[in-house]
CSV table of C-alpha atoms in Angstrom, one decimal:
chain,number,residue,atom,x,y,z
A,1,MET,CA,-48.4,23.8,-152.7
A,2,THR,CA,-45.6,25.4,-150.5
A,3,ALA,CA,-43.1,22.7,-149.7
A,4,ARG,CA,-42.9,21.9,-145.8
A,5,PRO,CA,-39.8,23.3,-144.1
A,6,VAL,CA,-37.2,20.9,-143.3
A,7,VAL,CA,-34.3,21.3,-140.6
A,8,VAL,CA,-31.0,22.3,-142.4
A,9,GLU,CA,-29.0,23.0,-139.4
A,10,THR,CA,-28.7,22.1,-135.7
A,11,ALA,CA,-26.8,23.6,-132.8
A,12,PRO,CA,-26.6,23.6,-129.1
A,13,LEU,CA,-28.1,26.9,-127.7
A,14,SER,CA,-25.8,29.9,-127.5
A,15,PRO,CA,-25.0,30.7,-123.7
A,16,GLY,CA,-27.4,33.9,-123.8
A,17,GLN,CA,-30.2,31.5,-125.3
A,18,GLU,CA,-29.5,29.1,-122.6
A,19,ARG,CA,-29.7,31.8,-120.0
A,20,LEU,CA,-33.0,33.0,-121.6
A,21,ILE,CA,-34.5,29.4,-121.5
A,22,ASP,CA,-33.7,28.9,-118.1
A,23,ASP,CA,-34.8,32.1,-116.5
A,24,GLU,CA,-38.0,32.6,-118.3
A,25,PHE,CA,-39.1,29.7,-120.3
A,26,ALA,CA,-38.4,26.7,-118.0
A,27,ARG,CA,-40.6,26.0,-114.9
A,28,PRO,CA,-38.9,26.4,-111.5
A,29,ASP,CA,-38.2,22.7,-111.1
A,30,GLY,CA,-36.3,22.8,-114.8
A,31,THR,CA,-39.0,21.1,-116.8
A,32,TRP,CA,-40.4,22.6,-119.8
A,33,PRO,CA,-43.8,23.8,-120.1
A,34,GLU,CA,-46.5,22.1,-122.3
A,35,ALA,CA,-47.5,23.6,-125.4
A,36,GLY,CA,-50.0,26.5,-124.7
A,37,GLU,CA,-49.0,26.9,-121.0
A,38,LYS,CA,-48.3,30.2,-119.7
A,39,THR,CA,-44.6,31.0,-119.1
A,40,ARG,CA,-42.4,34.0,-117.9
A,41,LEU,CA,-40.8,34.4,-121.4
A,42,ARG,CA,-40.8,38.0,-122.6
A,43,PRO,CA,-43.0,39.0,-125.5
A,44,ILE,CA,-41.6,39.6,-129.1
A,45,ASP,CA,-39.8,42.7,-129.5
A,46,THR,CA,-41.6,45.2,-131.8
A,47,GLY,CA,-39.8,47.9,-133.5
A,48,ALA,CA,-42.3,50.5,-135.2
A,49,VAL,CA,-41.4,52.9,-138.0
A,50,LEU,CA,-43.8,55.6,-139.4
A,51,ILE,CA,-43.2,56.0,-143.0
A,52,ASP,CA,-44.3,59.0,-144.9
A,53,GLY,CA,-44.1,59.1,-148.8
A,54,PRO,CA,-44.8,56.7,-151.7
A,55,LEU,CA,-43.8,53.3,-150.2
A,56,ASP,CA,-43.0,50.4,-152.7
A,57,THR,CA,-45.1,47.6,-150.5
A,58,GLY,CA,-43.8,44.9,-153.2
A,59,ALA,CA,-40.0,45.9,-152.2
A,60,VAL,CA,-41.2,45.6,-148.6
A,61,GLN,CA,-42.0,42.1,-149.4
A,62,GLN,CA,-39.2,41.1,-151.3
A,63,ALA,CA,-37.0,42.7,-148.4
A,64,ALA,CA,-38.7,40.7,-145.8
A,65,SER,CA,-38.2,37.3,-147.9
A,66,ALA,CA,-34.5,38.2,-148.7
A,67,LEU,CA,-33.8,38.9,-145.1
A,68,ILE,CA,-35.3,35.5,-144.1
A,69,VAL,CA,-33.0,33.8,-146.5
A,70,ARG,CA,-29.8,36.0,-145.7
A,71,GLN,CA,-30.1,35.4,-141.7
A,72,PRO,CA,-30.5,31.9,-140.7
A,73,ALA,CA,-31.2,32.8,-137.0
A,74,LEU,CA,-34.6,34.4,-138.2
A,75,ARG,CA,-35.6,30.8,-139.2
A,76,THR,CA,-34.7,29.2,-135.7
A,77,ARG,CA,-36.9,27.3,-133.2
A,78,LEU,CA,-36.3,25.8,-130.2
A,79,HIS,CA,-36.1,21.9,-129.7
A,80,ARG,CA,-35.4,19.4,-126.9
A,81,LEU,CA,-34.1,16.0,-127.3
A,82,ALA,CA,-35.5,12.9,-125.5
A,83,ASP,CA,-32.5,13.3,-123.0
A,84,SER,CA,-33.5,16.7,-122.2
A,85,THR,CA,-30.6,18.3,-124.3
A,86,PRO,CA,-31.8,21.6,-125.8
A,87,LEU,CA,-31.1,22.5,-129.4
A,88,GLN,CA,-31.7,25.3,-131.8
A,89,LEU,CA,-33.0,24.1,-135.3
A,90,VAL,CA,-32.7,26.1,-138.4
A,91,ALA,CA,-35.7,25.6,-140.9
A,92,SER,CA,-34.8,25.8,-144.8
A,93,THR,CA,-37.8,28.4,-144.8
A,94,LEU,CA,-40.1,30.5,-142.7
A,95,PRO,CA,-43.3,32.1,-143.5
A,96,ASP,CA,-42.3,35.3,-145.0
A,97,GLN,CA,-45.7,36.9,-146.1
A,98,VAL,CA,-45.8,40.6,-144.7
A,99,HIS,CA,-49.0,40.9,-142.7
A,100,HIS,CA,-51.2,43.7,-143.9
A,101,SER,CA,-53.8,45.9,-142.0
A,102,ARG,CA,-55.5,49.3,-142.2
A,103,LEU,CA,-56.1,52.0,-139.5
A,104,PRO,CA,-58.8,54.8,-140.5
A,105,GLY,CA,-57.3,58.4,-140.7
A,106,ASN,CA,-54.2,60.1,-141.3
A,107,THR,CA,-53.3,60.2,-137.6
A,108,HIS,CA,-49.9,58.8,-135.9
A,109,PRO,CA,-51.0,55.8,-133.7
A,110,GLY,CA,-49.7,55.2,-130.5
A,111,ARG,CA,-48.1,52.0,-129.2
A,112,ASP,CA,-51.4,50.1,-127.9
A,113,VAL,CA,-53.3,50.9,-131.4
A,114,LEU,CA,-50.3,49.6,-133.4
A,115,LEU,CA,-50.0,46.4,-131.0
A,116,ALA,CA,-53.6,45.6,-131.2
A,117,GLN,CA,-53.2,45.4,-135.1
A,118,SER,CA,-50.3,42.8,-134.8
A,119,LEU,CA,-50.3,39.0,-134.3
A,120,PRO,CA,-49.8,38.0,-130.6
A,121,ARG,CA,-46.8,38.9,-128.9
A,122,HIS,CA,-46.3,35.9,-126.7
A,123,VAL,CA,-44.8,33.3,-128.6
A,124,ASP,CA,-43.6,29.6,-128.1
A,125,PRO,CA,-40.1,29.4,-129.6
A,126,ARG,CA,-40.5,25.5,-130.3
A,127,SER,CA,-43.3,26.3,-132.8
A,128,ASP,CA,-44.1,29.8,-133.6
A,129,PRO,CA,-42.2,32.3,-136.0
A,130,LEU,CA,-39.6,34.5,-134.2
A,131,PHE,CA,-39.5,37.2,-136.9
A,132,ARG,CA,-42.6,38.7,-138.3
A,133,THR,CA,-43.1,41.7,-140.6
A,134,HIS,CA,-46.3,43.8,-140.5
A,135,LEU,CA,-47.5,46.9,-142.6
A,136,ILE,CA,-50.0,49.0,-141.4
A,137,ARG,CA,-51.8,51.4,-144.0
A,138,LEU,CA,-52.8,54.7,-142.6
A,139,ALA,CA,-53.4,56.6,-145.8
A,140,GLU,CA,-52.1,56.3,-149.4
A,141,HIS,CA,-48.8,57.7,-148.7
A,142,ARG,CA,-48.7,56.9,-144.9
A,143,HIS,CA,-47.6,53.5,-143.4
A,144,VAL,CA,-46.4,52.0,-140.2
A,145,LEU,CA,-44.0,49.2,-140.4
A,146,LEU,CA,-43.6,46.6,-137.6
A,147,LEU,CA,-40.5,44.7,-137.2
A,148,GLN,CA,-41.0,42.1,-134.7
A,149,ILE,CA,-38.0,39.8,-133.7
A,150,HIS,CA,-37.9,37.5,-130.4
A,151,HIS,CA,-35.1,37.9,-127.8
A,152,PHE,CA,-34.2,34.3,-128.4
A,153,VAL,CA,-32.7,35.0,-131.6
A,154,SER,CA,-31.8,38.7,-131.2
A,155,ASP,CA,-29.9,41.0,-129.0
A,156,GLY,CA,-29.2,44.8,-129.1
A,157,TRP,CA,-26.5,44.5,-131.5
A,158,SER,CA,-28.8,42.6,-133.8
A,159,ILE,CA,-31.5,45.4,-134.0
A,160,GLY,CA,-28.9,47.5,-136.0
A,161,VAL,CA,-28.1,44.7,-138.3
A,162,LEU,CA,-31.7,44.0,-138.9
A,163,TYR,CA,-32.4,47.5,-139.5
A,164,ARG,CA,-29.4,48.0,-141.9
A,165,ASP,CA,-30.1,44.8,-143.7
A,166,PHE,CA,-33.7,45.5,-144.1
A,167,ALA,CA,-33.2,48.9,-145.6
A,168,GLU,CA,-30.7,47.9,-147.9
A,169,LEU,CA,-32.6,45.1,-149.3
A,170,TYR,CA,-35.6,47.2,-149.9
A,171,ASN,CA,-33.7,49.9,-151.6
A,172,ALA,CA,-32.2,47.3,-153.8
A,173,ALA,CA,-35.6,45.5,-154.6
A,174,ARG,CA,-37.0,49.1,-155.5
A,175,THR,CA,-34.6,49.7,-158.2
A,176,GLY,CA,-33.8,46.1,-159.2
A,177,ARG,CA,-29.9,46.1,-158.4
A,178,PRO,CA,-28.4,43.6,-156.3
A,179,ALA,CA,-28.0,44.5,-152.5
A,180,ASP,CA,-24.6,45.8,-151.2
A,181,LEU,CA,-24.3,43.8,-148.1
A,182,PRO,CA,-21.2,42.1,-146.7
A,183,PRO,CA,-21.3,38.3,-147.0
A,184,LEU,CA,-21.9,36.3,-144.1
A,185,PRO,CA,-19.5,33.3,-144.1
A,186,ARG,CA,-20.7,31.7,-141.0
A,187,THR,CA,-24.2,31.1,-139.5
A,188,PHE,CA,-25.3,31.9,-135.9
A,189,ALA,CA,-25.7,28.2,-135.2
A,190,ALA,CA,-22.2,27.7,-136.4
A,191,VAL,CA,-21.0,30.3,-134.0
A,192,SER,CA,-22.9,28.7,-131.2
A,193,ARG,CA,-21.3,25.3,-131.7
A,194,ASP,CA,-17.9,27.1,-131.4
A,195,MET,CA,-19.2,28.8,-128.2
A,196,SER,CA,-20.2,25.3,-126.8
A,197,THR,CA,-16.6,23.8,-127.5
A,198,GLU,CA,-14.8,26.9,-126.4
A,199,ARG,CA,-16.6,26.5,-122.8
A,200,ARG,CA,-14.4,23.5,-122.2
A,201,SER,CA,-11.0,25.2,-123.7
A,202,ALA,CA,-8.0,26.6,-121.8
A,203,ARG,CA,-8.6,30.0,-122.9
A,204,LEU,CA,-11.7,30.3,-121.1
A,205,GLY,CA,-10.1,28.6,-118.1
A,206,ARG,CA,-7.8,31.7,-118.2
A,207,GLN,CA,-10.6,33.9,-118.4
A,208,LEU,CA,-12.2,32.2,-115.3
A,209,ALA,CA,-8.8,32.6,-113.5
A,210,PHE,CA,-9.0,36.5,-114.3
A,211,TRP,CA,-12.7,36.9,-113.0
A,212,ARG,CA,-12.0,34.9,-109.9
A,213,GLN,CA,-9.1,37.4,-109.1
A,214,ARG,CA,-11.3,40.3,-110.1
A,215,LEU,CA,-14.1,39.4,-108.0
A,216,ASP,CA,-12.3,37.9,-105.0
A,217,ASN,CA,-13.5,39.1,-101.5
A,218,PRO,CA,-16.7,40.6,-102.5
A,219,GLY,CA,-18.4,42.8,-100.0
A,220,PRO,CA,-22.0,43.3,-99.5
A,221,ALA,CA,-23.9,43.4,-102.8
A,222,THR,CA,-25.3,46.8,-103.8
A,223,THR,CA,-28.8,46.3,-102.3
A,224,PHE,CA,-31.8,48.3,-101.4
A,225,THR,CA,-34.2,48.4,-98.8
A,226,ARG,CA,-37.2,45.8,-100.3
A,227,GLN,CA,-40.5,45.0,-99.1
A,228,PRO,CA,-42.1,41.6,-99.2
A,229,VAL,CA,-44.0,40.8,-102.5
A,230,GLU,CA,-46.3,38.3,-103.6
A,231,GLN,CA,-44.9,36.7,-106.8
A,232,ASP,CA,-47.2,35.7,-109.7
A,233,GLY,CA,-45.7,32.6,-111.3
A,234,GLY,CA,-42.0,33.8,-111.0
A,235,ARG,CA,-42.9,37.3,-112.2
A,236,ARG,CA,-42.6,40.3,-110.0
A,237,PRO,CA,-44.1,43.6,-109.8
A,238,VAL,CA,-41.8,46.2,-111.5
A,239,ASN,CA,-42.0,49.7,-113.0
A,240,VAL,CA,-40.7,50.9,-115.9
A,241,GLN,CA,-39.4,54.7,-116.3
A,242,ARG,CA,-38.3,56.3,-119.4
A,243,VAL,CA,-34.6,57.8,-119.4
A,244,HIS,CA,-33.1,60.4,-121.6
A,245,VAL,CA,-29.6,62.1,-121.8
A,246,PRO,CA,-29.5,65.0,-124.1
A,247,ALA,CA,-26.9,65.2,-126.8
A,248,PRO,CA,-24.8,68.0,-125.0
A,249,ALA,CA,-24.3,65.7,-121.8
A,250,VAL,CA,-23.3,62.7,-123.9
A,251,ALA,CA,-20.8,64.6,-125.8
A,252,GLY,CA,-19.4,65.8,-122.3
A,253,LEU,CA,-19.3,62.1,-121.3
A,254,ARG,CA,-17.3,61.1,-124.3
A,255,ALA,CA,-14.8,63.8,-123.8
A,256,SER,CA,-14.3,62.7,-120.3
A,257,ALA,CA,-13.4,59.1,-121.6
A,258,ARG,CA,-10.0,60.3,-123.2
A,259,GLY,CA,-9.7,57.5,-125.7
A,260,GLY,CA,-11.5,54.7,-123.4
A,261,ALA,CA,-12.9,51.7,-124.7
A,262,ARG,CA,-16.2,50.9,-126.3
A,263,GLY,CA,-17.3,53.7,-128.1
A,264,PRO,CA,-16.2,55.4,-125.7
A,265,LEU,CA,-19.3,55.9,-123.6
A,266,ALA,CA,-19.5,52.9,-121.2
A,267,GLY,CA,-16.7,54.1,-118.9
A,268,PRO,CA,-17.9,57.3,-118.1
A,269,PHE,CA,-21.8,56.4,-118.1
A,270,LEU,CA,-20.7,53.5,-115.5
A,271,ALA,CA,-18.9,55.9,-113.6
A,272,ALA,CA,-21.9,58.2,-113.2
A,273,LEU,CA,-24.2,55.3,-112.5
A,274,ALA,CA,-21.7,54.1,-109.7
A,275,LEU,CA,-22.1,57.4,-108.1
A,276,LEU,CA,-25.8,57.1,-108.2
A,277,LEU,CA,-25.9,53.5,-106.8
A,278,HIS,CA,-23.4,54.7,-104.2
A,279,HIS,CA,-25.8,57.5,-103.0
A,280,GLN,CA,-28.8,55.2,-103.1
A,281,SER,CA,-27.4,52.1,-101.2
A,282,ALA,CA,-24.4,53.6,-99.4
A,283,ALA,CA,-22.2,50.9,-100.8
A,284,THR,CA,-18.7,51.5,-101.5
A,285,ASP,CA,-18.1,48.3,-103.5
A,286,ILE,CA,-20.2,48.9,-106.5
A,287,ARG,CA,-20.8,45.9,-109.0
A,288,ILE,CA,-22.7,46.4,-112.1
A,289,GLY,CA,-23.8,43.8,-114.8
A,290,LEU,CA,-22.7,45.2,-118.0
A,291,MET,CA,-24.2,43.7,-121.1
A,292,ILE,CA,-21.4,42.8,-123.4
A,293,SER,CA,-21.8,42.3,-127.2
A,294,ASN,CA,-19.6,39.1,-127.2
A,295,ARG,CA,-18.7,39.5,-130.8
A,296,ALA,CA,-15.0,39.3,-130.7
A,297,ARG,CA,-15.2,36.1,-132.8
A,298,PRO,CA,-14.4,36.3,-136.6
A,299,ASP,CA,-17.3,36.8,-138.8
A,300,THR,CA,-20.0,37.7,-136.2
A,301,GLU,CA,-20.3,41.5,-136.8
A,302,ASN,CA,-23.1,41.2,-139.4
A,303,LEU,CA,-25.1,38.3,-138.0
A,304,ILE,CA,-28.3,38.4,-136.2
A,305,GLY,CA,-28.3,36.0,-133.1
A,306,TYR,CA,-28.4,36.2,-129.3
A,307,PHE,CA,-24.6,36.6,-128.7
A,308,VAL,CA,-24.9,38.9,-125.6
A,309,ASN,CA,-22.9,38.0,-122.2
A,310,THR,CA,-22.8,40.0,-118.9
A,311,ALA,CA,-19.6,41.1,-117.5
A,312,VAL,CA,-19.2,42.2,-113.9
A,313,ILE,CA,-18.1,45.8,-113.6
A,314,ARG,CA,-16.6,46.3,-110.0
A,315,LEU,CA,-15.7,49.8,-108.8
A,316,ARG,CA,-14.6,50.8,-105.5
A,317,LEU,CA,-15.5,54.3,-104.1
A,318,HIS,CA,-14.4,56.4,-101.3
A,319,PRO,CA,-14.8,60.0,-100.3
A,320,ALA,CA,-11.7,61.4,-101.6
A,321,LEU,CA,-11.9,59.7,-104.9
A,322,THR,CA,-12.3,62.1,-107.8
A,323,ALA,CA,-14.7,61.8,-110.6
A,324,ALA,CA,-11.8,61.8,-113.1
A,325,ALA,CA,-10.2,58.8,-111.3
A,326,LEU,CA,-13.4,57.0,-110.9
A,327,THR,CA,-13.8,57.4,-114.8
A,328,GLU,CA,-10.4,56.1,-115.5
A,329,ALA,CA,-11.1,53.1,-113.3
A,330,ALA,CA,-14.4,52.5,-115.1
A,331,ASN,CA,-12.8,52.8,-118.4
A,332,GLU,CA,-10.0,50.1,-117.5
A,333,ALA,CA,-12.7,47.7,-116.0
A,334,VAL,CA,-14.5,48.0,-119.3
A,335,ARG,CA,-11.4,47.4,-121.3
A,336,GLN,CA,-10.7,44.3,-119.2
A,337,ALA,CA,-14.1,43.2,-119.4
A,338,LEU,CA,-13.9,43.3,-123.2
A,339,GLU,CA,-10.6,41.1,-123.2
A,340,HIS,CA,-12.5,38.6,-121.1
A,341,GLN,CA,-15.9,38.7,-122.4
A,342,ALA,CA,-16.3,35.0,-123.6
A,343,LEU,CA,-16.6,33.3,-120.6
A,344,PRO,CA,-20.7,32.9,-119.9
A,345,ILE,CA,-21.8,34.5,-116.9
A,346,GLN,CA,-23.7,31.4,-115.8
A,347,ASP,CA,-20.4,29.5,-115.8
A,348,LEU,CA,-18.7,32.2,-113.5
A,349,LYS,CA,-21.5,32.0,-111.2
A,350,ARG,CA,-21.5,28.2,-111.0
A,351,GLU,CA,-17.8,28.3,-110.4
A,352,LEU,CA,-18.2,30.9,-107.8
A,353,HIS,CA,-20.9,28.9,-106.0
A,354,GLN,CA,-23.4,31.4,-106.8
A,355,GLY,CA,-26.3,29.5,-105.7
A,356,ALA,CA,-29.1,30.0,-103.7
A,357,GLY,CA,-28.3,32.3,-100.5
A,358,ALA,CA,-25.1,33.5,-102.1
A,359,VAL,CA,-24.2,37.2,-102.1
A,360,PRO,CA,-25.4,38.0,-105.8
A,361,LEU,CA,-22.4,39.2,-108.0
A,362,TYR,CA,-24.7,42.2,-109.1
A,363,GLN,CA,-28.2,43.6,-108.4
A,364,VAL,CA,-28.0,46.4,-111.4
A,365,THR,CA,-27.4,45.8,-115.0
A,366,LEU,CA,-26.7,48.1,-118.0
A,367,ALA,CA,-27.3,47.5,-121.7
A,368,LEU,CA,-25.7,50.4,-123.6
A,369,ASN,CA,-26.1,49.9,-127.3
A,370,THR,CA,-24.6,52.2,-129.4
A,371,MET,CA,-24.8,50.1,-132.6
A,372,ARG,CA,-28.1,51.6,-134.1
A,373,THR,CA,-27.6,55.4,-134.2
A,374,HIS,CA,-30.4,55.9,-136.5
A,375,THR,CA,-33.6,54.8,-137.6
A,376,LEU,CA,-34.6,52.7,-140.8
A,377,THR,CA,-33.4,54.5,-144.0
A,378,LEU,CA,-35.7,53.9,-147.1
A,379,ASP,CA,-35.2,55.6,-150.0
A,380,GLY,CA,-37.8,57.8,-151.5
A,381,VAL,CA,-39.8,58.2,-148.0
A,382,ASP,CA,-39.2,59.6,-144.8
A,383,CYS,CA,-38.8,57.4,-141.7
A,384,GLN,CA,-39.7,58.0,-138.0
A,385,ASP,CA,-39.3,55.7,-135.0
A,386,VAL,CA,-42.5,55.2,-133.1
A,387,GLU,CA,-41.9,54.7,-129.2
A,388,MET,CA,-43.0,51.2,-128.3
A,389,GLU,CA,-41.6,50.5,-124.9
A,390,GLU,CA,-44.1,50.0,-122.4
A,391,THR,CA,-43.7,52.3,-119.3
A,392,GLY,CA,-45.5,52.0,-115.8
A,393,PRO,CA,-46.3,49.0,-113.5
A,394,ARG,CA,-46.0,45.5,-115.0
A,395,LEU,CA,-44.9,41.9,-113.9
A,396,ALA,CA,-41.5,40.9,-115.2
A,397,PRO,CA,-39.3,37.7,-114.8
A,398,THR,CA,-36.4,39.5,-113.0
A,399,THR,CA,-34.9,39.6,-109.4
A,400,ILE,CA,-32.6,42.5,-110.8
A,401,GLU,CA,-33.2,45.7,-108.7
A,402,GLN,CA,-32.5,48.2,-111.4
A,403,ARG,CA,-32.2,47.4,-115.3
A,404,TRP,CA,-30.9,50.1,-117.3
A,405,VAL,CA,-31.3,49.5,-121.2
A,406,ILE,CA,-30.0,52.7,-123.0
A,407,GLU,CA,-29.7,53.1,-127.0
A,408,GLU,CA,-27.5,56.1,-128.6
A,409,ARG,CA,-29.7,58.0,-131.3
A,410,ALA,CA,-28.7,61.2,-132.9
A,411,GLY,CA,-26.0,61.9,-130.2
A,412,ALA,CA,-28.5,61.5,-127.2
A,413,LEU,CA,-29.1,58.6,-125.0
A,414,SER,CA,-32.6,57.2,-124.6
A,415,GLY,CA,-34.2,54.1,-122.9
A,416,THR,CA,-35.7,52.7,-119.9
A,417,LEU,CA,-35.0,51.8,-116.3
A,418,THR,CA,-36.8,48.8,-115.0
A,419,TYR,CA,-36.8,48.6,-111.2
A,420,GLN,CA,-38.4,46.6,-108.6
A,421,ALA,CA,-41.7,48.3,-107.3
A,422,CYS,CA,-41.1,46.8,-103.8
A,423,SER,CA,-37.5,48.6,-103.5
A,424,PHE,CA,-38.3,51.9,-105.1
A,425,THR,CA,-41.5,54.4,-105.7
A,426,PRO,CA,-41.7,56.5,-108.7
A,427,PRO,CA,-40.9,59.7,-107.0
A,428,GLN,CA,-37.7,58.2,-105.7
A,429,ILE,CA,-36.8,57.2,-109.2
A,430,ARG,CA,-37.6,60.4,-110.8
A,431,MET,CA,-35.5,61.9,-108.2
A,432,ALA,CA,-32.7,59.5,-109.0
A,433,LEU,CA,-32.8,60.4,-112.6
A,434,GLY,CA,-32.1,64.0,-111.6
A,435,HIS,CA,-29.0,62.7,-109.5
A,436,LEU,CA,-27.9,60.9,-112.7
A,437,ASP,CA,-27.8,64.0,-114.7
A,438,GLN,CA,-25.8,65.7,-111.7
A,439,ALA,CA,-23.3,62.7,-111.6
A,440,ILE,CA,-22.8,63.0,-115.4
A,441,ALA,CA,-22.0,66.6,-115.1
A,442,ALA,CA,-19.5,65.5,-112.3
A,443,VAL,CA,-17.9,63.0,-114.4
A,444,THR,CA,-17.8,65.4,-117.3
A,445,ALA,CA,-16.0,68.2,-115.0
A,446,GLY,CA,-13.8,65.3,-113.5
A,447,HIS,CA,-12.6,67.4,-110.5
A,448,PRO,CA,-15.2,66.9,-108.0
A,449,THR,CA,-15.0,64.3,-105.2
A,450,VAL,CA,-17.2,61.4,-104.4
A,451,ALA,CA,-17.9,63.3,-101.1
A,452,ALA,CA,-18.8,66.6,-102.9
A,453,ILE,CA,-21.0,64.9,-105.5
A,454,THR,CA,-22.9,63.0,-103.0
A,455,SER,CA,-23.1,65.9,-100.6
A,456,ALA,CA,-24.5,68.0,-103.9
A,457,PHE,CA,-27.3,65.1,-104.1
A,458,ARG,CA,-28.4,65.6,-100.5
A,459,HIS,CA,-28.3,69.2,-100.7
A,460,PRO,CA,-29.3,70.5,-104.3
A,461,GLY,CA,-28.2,73.9,-103.6
A,462,ALA,CA,-24.5,72.9,-103.0
A,463,THR,CA,-21.7,73.2,-105.7
A,464,ALA,CA,-19.9,70.1,-106.5
């Protein structure tokens, strides 16, 4: 008989978890839903890998079990005390049995077929496991591995950690050797406790002063024409469009960074995005919410958990500004944001009185993940990612006008743009992606001015 899990660690929610629960799980009045009640919480994220070759299914099970032991965040659930204080509770164990199923034939199944094989995607973080492994057999030497992890315990950086750890644990189990993985001196719960203490520290007080000065005298937000829309339980109609920037264009962006921060792709891409937003909205004070890894603390690089924070990148455009100067400004904005990344964005909004009716700090967000540059790598087999991102119309718990989620793989950038259906039509967005390609080319060239670039947007035959 399996022992019942016991709680081995408790901690406050990380600031990211706090935002997620407030924005998507809690009711509008702040109360929590009853068990089984429909919420706006995003479903569990699913990564799918097509595996060709003699897969060791026993090693898959051992890797899943060992990963759950290694990364306590995977054993976390949400809890609320009698005084309404939210907590994360870490259990001693988690059901680690890999789910198995079969599909007929030796074909490459698509997203909907694969998800139909898995457990329900909508989970309750108070009671349901937030990490699951599912192996689908297509033929003797052809499988699809589903690795499912919820946003409550995972961010973009964590996916890279998850894939690296799982691959090494599988490869070690396959040969019976010890896994060669870095030690984890601290847990995600321990870091969350530190984050909670830091929110009252003098250091974050200095960061608040920086952001106050940086965001002083905000102009109108980067806004777009919006039609009235009916909401469904706080969920709004959005569309999702795939985004792809080929490797040669990405190489040009990197070259334009000239040693800038974060990889150094963030600054040049933000410059190109600012040019697009300027063209779409006519705004000259462009503010973009950049998702920051928020892992400057010691011993966080190899942890799975929801660390991510949002930094406001503010760029001012004028007709004579060159693309090179805009890129330098974006590089510097990213550098300063990284130096001041620990202040939770919800604390900044509260201090700046970002309540109902206030001018939003940003209406466009960018998550640029350069951590996972390749797929799962398992010895003895060939692995290939299966596209699992849903595109087209859907409902989402967001008021953000545009949400760019981009990941670097094999030198290219791929991802999605989620946009408000009441603000943009699909043809407008497809045209915007073409303009983004032009903006990237302009940033790479460096010499065109904002006026010349936007003129080329309006008149495709013009030369920037």
